[in-house]
Coordinates of C-alpha atoms in Angstrom, one line a residue:
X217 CA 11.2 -17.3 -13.0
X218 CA 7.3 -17.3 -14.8
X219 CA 5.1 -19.2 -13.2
X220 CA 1.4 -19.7 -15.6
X221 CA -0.4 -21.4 -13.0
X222 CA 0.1 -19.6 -9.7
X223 CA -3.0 -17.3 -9.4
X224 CA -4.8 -18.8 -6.7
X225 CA -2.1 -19.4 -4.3
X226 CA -0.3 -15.9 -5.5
X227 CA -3.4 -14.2 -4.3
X228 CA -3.6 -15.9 -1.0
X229 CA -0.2 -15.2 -0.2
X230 CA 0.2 -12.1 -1.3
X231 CA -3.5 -11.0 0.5
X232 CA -2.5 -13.2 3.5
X233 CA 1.2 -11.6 3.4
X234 CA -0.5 -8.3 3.4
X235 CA -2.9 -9.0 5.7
X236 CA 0.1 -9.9 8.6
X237 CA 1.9 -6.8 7.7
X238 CA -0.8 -4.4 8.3
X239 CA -1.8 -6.6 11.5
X240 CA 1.5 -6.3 12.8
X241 CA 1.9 -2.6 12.1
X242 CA -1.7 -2.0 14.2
X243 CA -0.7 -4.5 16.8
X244 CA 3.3 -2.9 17.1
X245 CA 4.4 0.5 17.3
X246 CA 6.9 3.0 17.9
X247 CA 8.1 4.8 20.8
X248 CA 6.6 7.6 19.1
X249 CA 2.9 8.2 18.4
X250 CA 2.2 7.4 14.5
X251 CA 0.9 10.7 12.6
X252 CA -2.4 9.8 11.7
X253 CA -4.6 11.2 8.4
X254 CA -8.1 10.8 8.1
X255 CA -10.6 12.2 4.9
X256 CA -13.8 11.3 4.3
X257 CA -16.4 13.0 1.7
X258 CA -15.0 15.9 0.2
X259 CA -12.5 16.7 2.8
X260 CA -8.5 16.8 3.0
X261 CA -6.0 17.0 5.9
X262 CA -2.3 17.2 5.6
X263 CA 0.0 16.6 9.0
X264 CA 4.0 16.8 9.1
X265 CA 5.7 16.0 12.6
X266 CA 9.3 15.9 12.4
X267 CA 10.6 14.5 9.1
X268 CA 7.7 12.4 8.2
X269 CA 4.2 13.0 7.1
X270 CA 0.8 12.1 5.9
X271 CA -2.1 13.5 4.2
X272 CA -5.3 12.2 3.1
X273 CA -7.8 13.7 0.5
X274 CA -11.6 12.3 -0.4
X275 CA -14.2 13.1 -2.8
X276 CA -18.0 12.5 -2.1
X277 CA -18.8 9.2 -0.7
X278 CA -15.2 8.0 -0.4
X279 CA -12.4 7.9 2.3
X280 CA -9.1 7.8 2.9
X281 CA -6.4 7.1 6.0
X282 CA -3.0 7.4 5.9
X283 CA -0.7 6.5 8.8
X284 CA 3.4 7.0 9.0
X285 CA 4.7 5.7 12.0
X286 CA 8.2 6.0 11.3
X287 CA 8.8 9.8 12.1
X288 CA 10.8 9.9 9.1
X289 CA 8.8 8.7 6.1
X290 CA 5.8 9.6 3.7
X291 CA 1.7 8.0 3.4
X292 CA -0.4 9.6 1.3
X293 CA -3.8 8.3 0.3
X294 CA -6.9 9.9 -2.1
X295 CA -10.1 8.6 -2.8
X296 CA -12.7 9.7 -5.5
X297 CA -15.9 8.0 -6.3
X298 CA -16.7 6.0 -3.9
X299 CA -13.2 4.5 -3.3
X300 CA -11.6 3.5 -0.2
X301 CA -7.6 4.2 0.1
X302 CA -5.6 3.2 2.5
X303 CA -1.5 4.0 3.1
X304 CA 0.5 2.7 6.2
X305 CA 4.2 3.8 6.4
X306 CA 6.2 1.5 9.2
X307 CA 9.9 2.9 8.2
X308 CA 12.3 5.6 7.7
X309 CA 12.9 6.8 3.9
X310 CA 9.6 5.1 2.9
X311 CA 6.7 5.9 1.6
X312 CA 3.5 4.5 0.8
X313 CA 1.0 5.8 -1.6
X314 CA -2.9 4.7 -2.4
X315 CA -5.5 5.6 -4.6
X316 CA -8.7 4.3 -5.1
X317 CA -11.4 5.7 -7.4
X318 CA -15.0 4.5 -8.6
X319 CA -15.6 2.0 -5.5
X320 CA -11.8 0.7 -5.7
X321 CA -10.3 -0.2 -2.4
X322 CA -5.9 -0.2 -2.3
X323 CA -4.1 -1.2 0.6
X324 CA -0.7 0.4 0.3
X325 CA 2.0 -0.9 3.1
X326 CA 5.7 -0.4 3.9
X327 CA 7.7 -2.9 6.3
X328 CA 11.5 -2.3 5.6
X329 CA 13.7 1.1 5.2
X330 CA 13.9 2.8 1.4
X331 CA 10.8 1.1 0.3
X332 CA 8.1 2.7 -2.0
X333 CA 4.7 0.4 -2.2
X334 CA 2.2 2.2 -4.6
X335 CA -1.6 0.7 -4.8
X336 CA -4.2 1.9 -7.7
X337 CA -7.3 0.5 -7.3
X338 CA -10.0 1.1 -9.6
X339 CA -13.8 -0.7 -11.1
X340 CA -14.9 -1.8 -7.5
X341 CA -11.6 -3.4 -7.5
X342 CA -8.8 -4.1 -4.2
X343 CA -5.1 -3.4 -5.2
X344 CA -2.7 -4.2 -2.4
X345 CA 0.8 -3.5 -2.2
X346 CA 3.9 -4.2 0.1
X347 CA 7.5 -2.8 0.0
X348 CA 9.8 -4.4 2.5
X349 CA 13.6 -3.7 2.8
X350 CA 14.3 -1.7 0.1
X351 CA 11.6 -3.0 -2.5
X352 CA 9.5 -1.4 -4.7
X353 CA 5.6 -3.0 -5.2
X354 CA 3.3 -1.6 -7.7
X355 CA 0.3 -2.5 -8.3
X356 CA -2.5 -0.6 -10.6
X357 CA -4.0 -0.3 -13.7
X358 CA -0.7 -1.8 -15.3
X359 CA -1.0 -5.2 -13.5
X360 CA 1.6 -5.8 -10.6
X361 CA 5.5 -4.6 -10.5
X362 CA 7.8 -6.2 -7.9
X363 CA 11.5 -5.0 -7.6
X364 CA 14.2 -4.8 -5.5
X365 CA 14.9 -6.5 -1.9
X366 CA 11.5 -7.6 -0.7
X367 CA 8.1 -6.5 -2.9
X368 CA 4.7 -7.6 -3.1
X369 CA 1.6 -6.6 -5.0
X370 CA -1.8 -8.0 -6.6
X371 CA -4.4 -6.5 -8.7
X372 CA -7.7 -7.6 -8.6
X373 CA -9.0 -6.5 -11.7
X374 CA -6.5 -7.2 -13.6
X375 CA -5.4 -10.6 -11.9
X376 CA -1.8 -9.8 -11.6
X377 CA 0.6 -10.5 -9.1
X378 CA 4.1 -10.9 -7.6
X379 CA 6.6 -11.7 -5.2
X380 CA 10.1 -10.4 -5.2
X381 CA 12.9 -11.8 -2.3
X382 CA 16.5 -11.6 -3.2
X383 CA 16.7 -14.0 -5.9
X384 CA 13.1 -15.4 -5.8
X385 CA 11.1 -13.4 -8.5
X386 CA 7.7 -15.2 -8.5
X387 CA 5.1 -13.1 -11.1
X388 CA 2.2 -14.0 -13.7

């Protein structure tokens, strides 16, 4: 289903969607402790603990954190010019990837097993994606892509978002 006039509320679900997830991913946890990546200006760190991993890589004047808390899943996020990247994997045979590059912040998230949630944020612009239960969320220079079980995404600079549930395929 198109939607022309959902911008507004699309963004304040989909950053208010977002926003619980990641709050529920700090607030929760694992029996295990989550494997933890951290760059900032110019530095890189890679960590594998069982079958997951993360790794985090930052140019001057940028950072980047990664978190899988799964044990069995990927986050990867990289930062140049000034960007701010963020990746939190919360499942098994996920991943979650983030890029942000000339003061661009992305918020990449995943909630539900065999998701992938990519975020490209670029401009001074946020990108923020969300793949739940096997969903795939894109979000980046291309607008937003939502498929598969659950997705979300939004792009702030170029004003694009979706929502993908089952049948419910909400985008603009």
């Amino acid at each position: 289903m198109r939607i022309n006039n959902f911008g507004t509320r699309t963004a304040a679900l989909v950053i208010g969607g977002t926003s619980l997830a990641w709050l529920i991913g700090l607030g929760g946890g694992t029996a295990g402790a989550a494997t933890s990546c951290n760059a900032a200006n110019g530095h890189q760190i890679e960590r594998i603990v069982g079958s997951g991993g993360c790794g985090a890589k930052a140019g001057a004047g940028s950072q980047a954190h990664a978190d899988e808390s799964s044990g069995a899943g990927t986050a990867i996020a990289v930062a140049d010019k000034g960007g701010n990247a963020n990746a939190r994997n919360m499942q098994p045979g996920s991943t979650a990837l983030a890029g942000a590059t000339t003061r661009g912040t992305s918020y990449s998230v995943t909630t539900g097993p065999g998701a992938l949630a990519v975020a490209q944020a670029r401009n001074g612009g946020t990108t923020i994606s969300v793949g739940g239960w096997g969903g795939q969320a894109v979000s980046g220079p291309a607008g937003a892509v939502c498929q598969g079980g659950f997705a979300t995404a939004y792009d702030s600079t170029t004003g694009k978002a979706c929502l993908r549930s089952g049948s419910i395929d909400l985008h603009n």
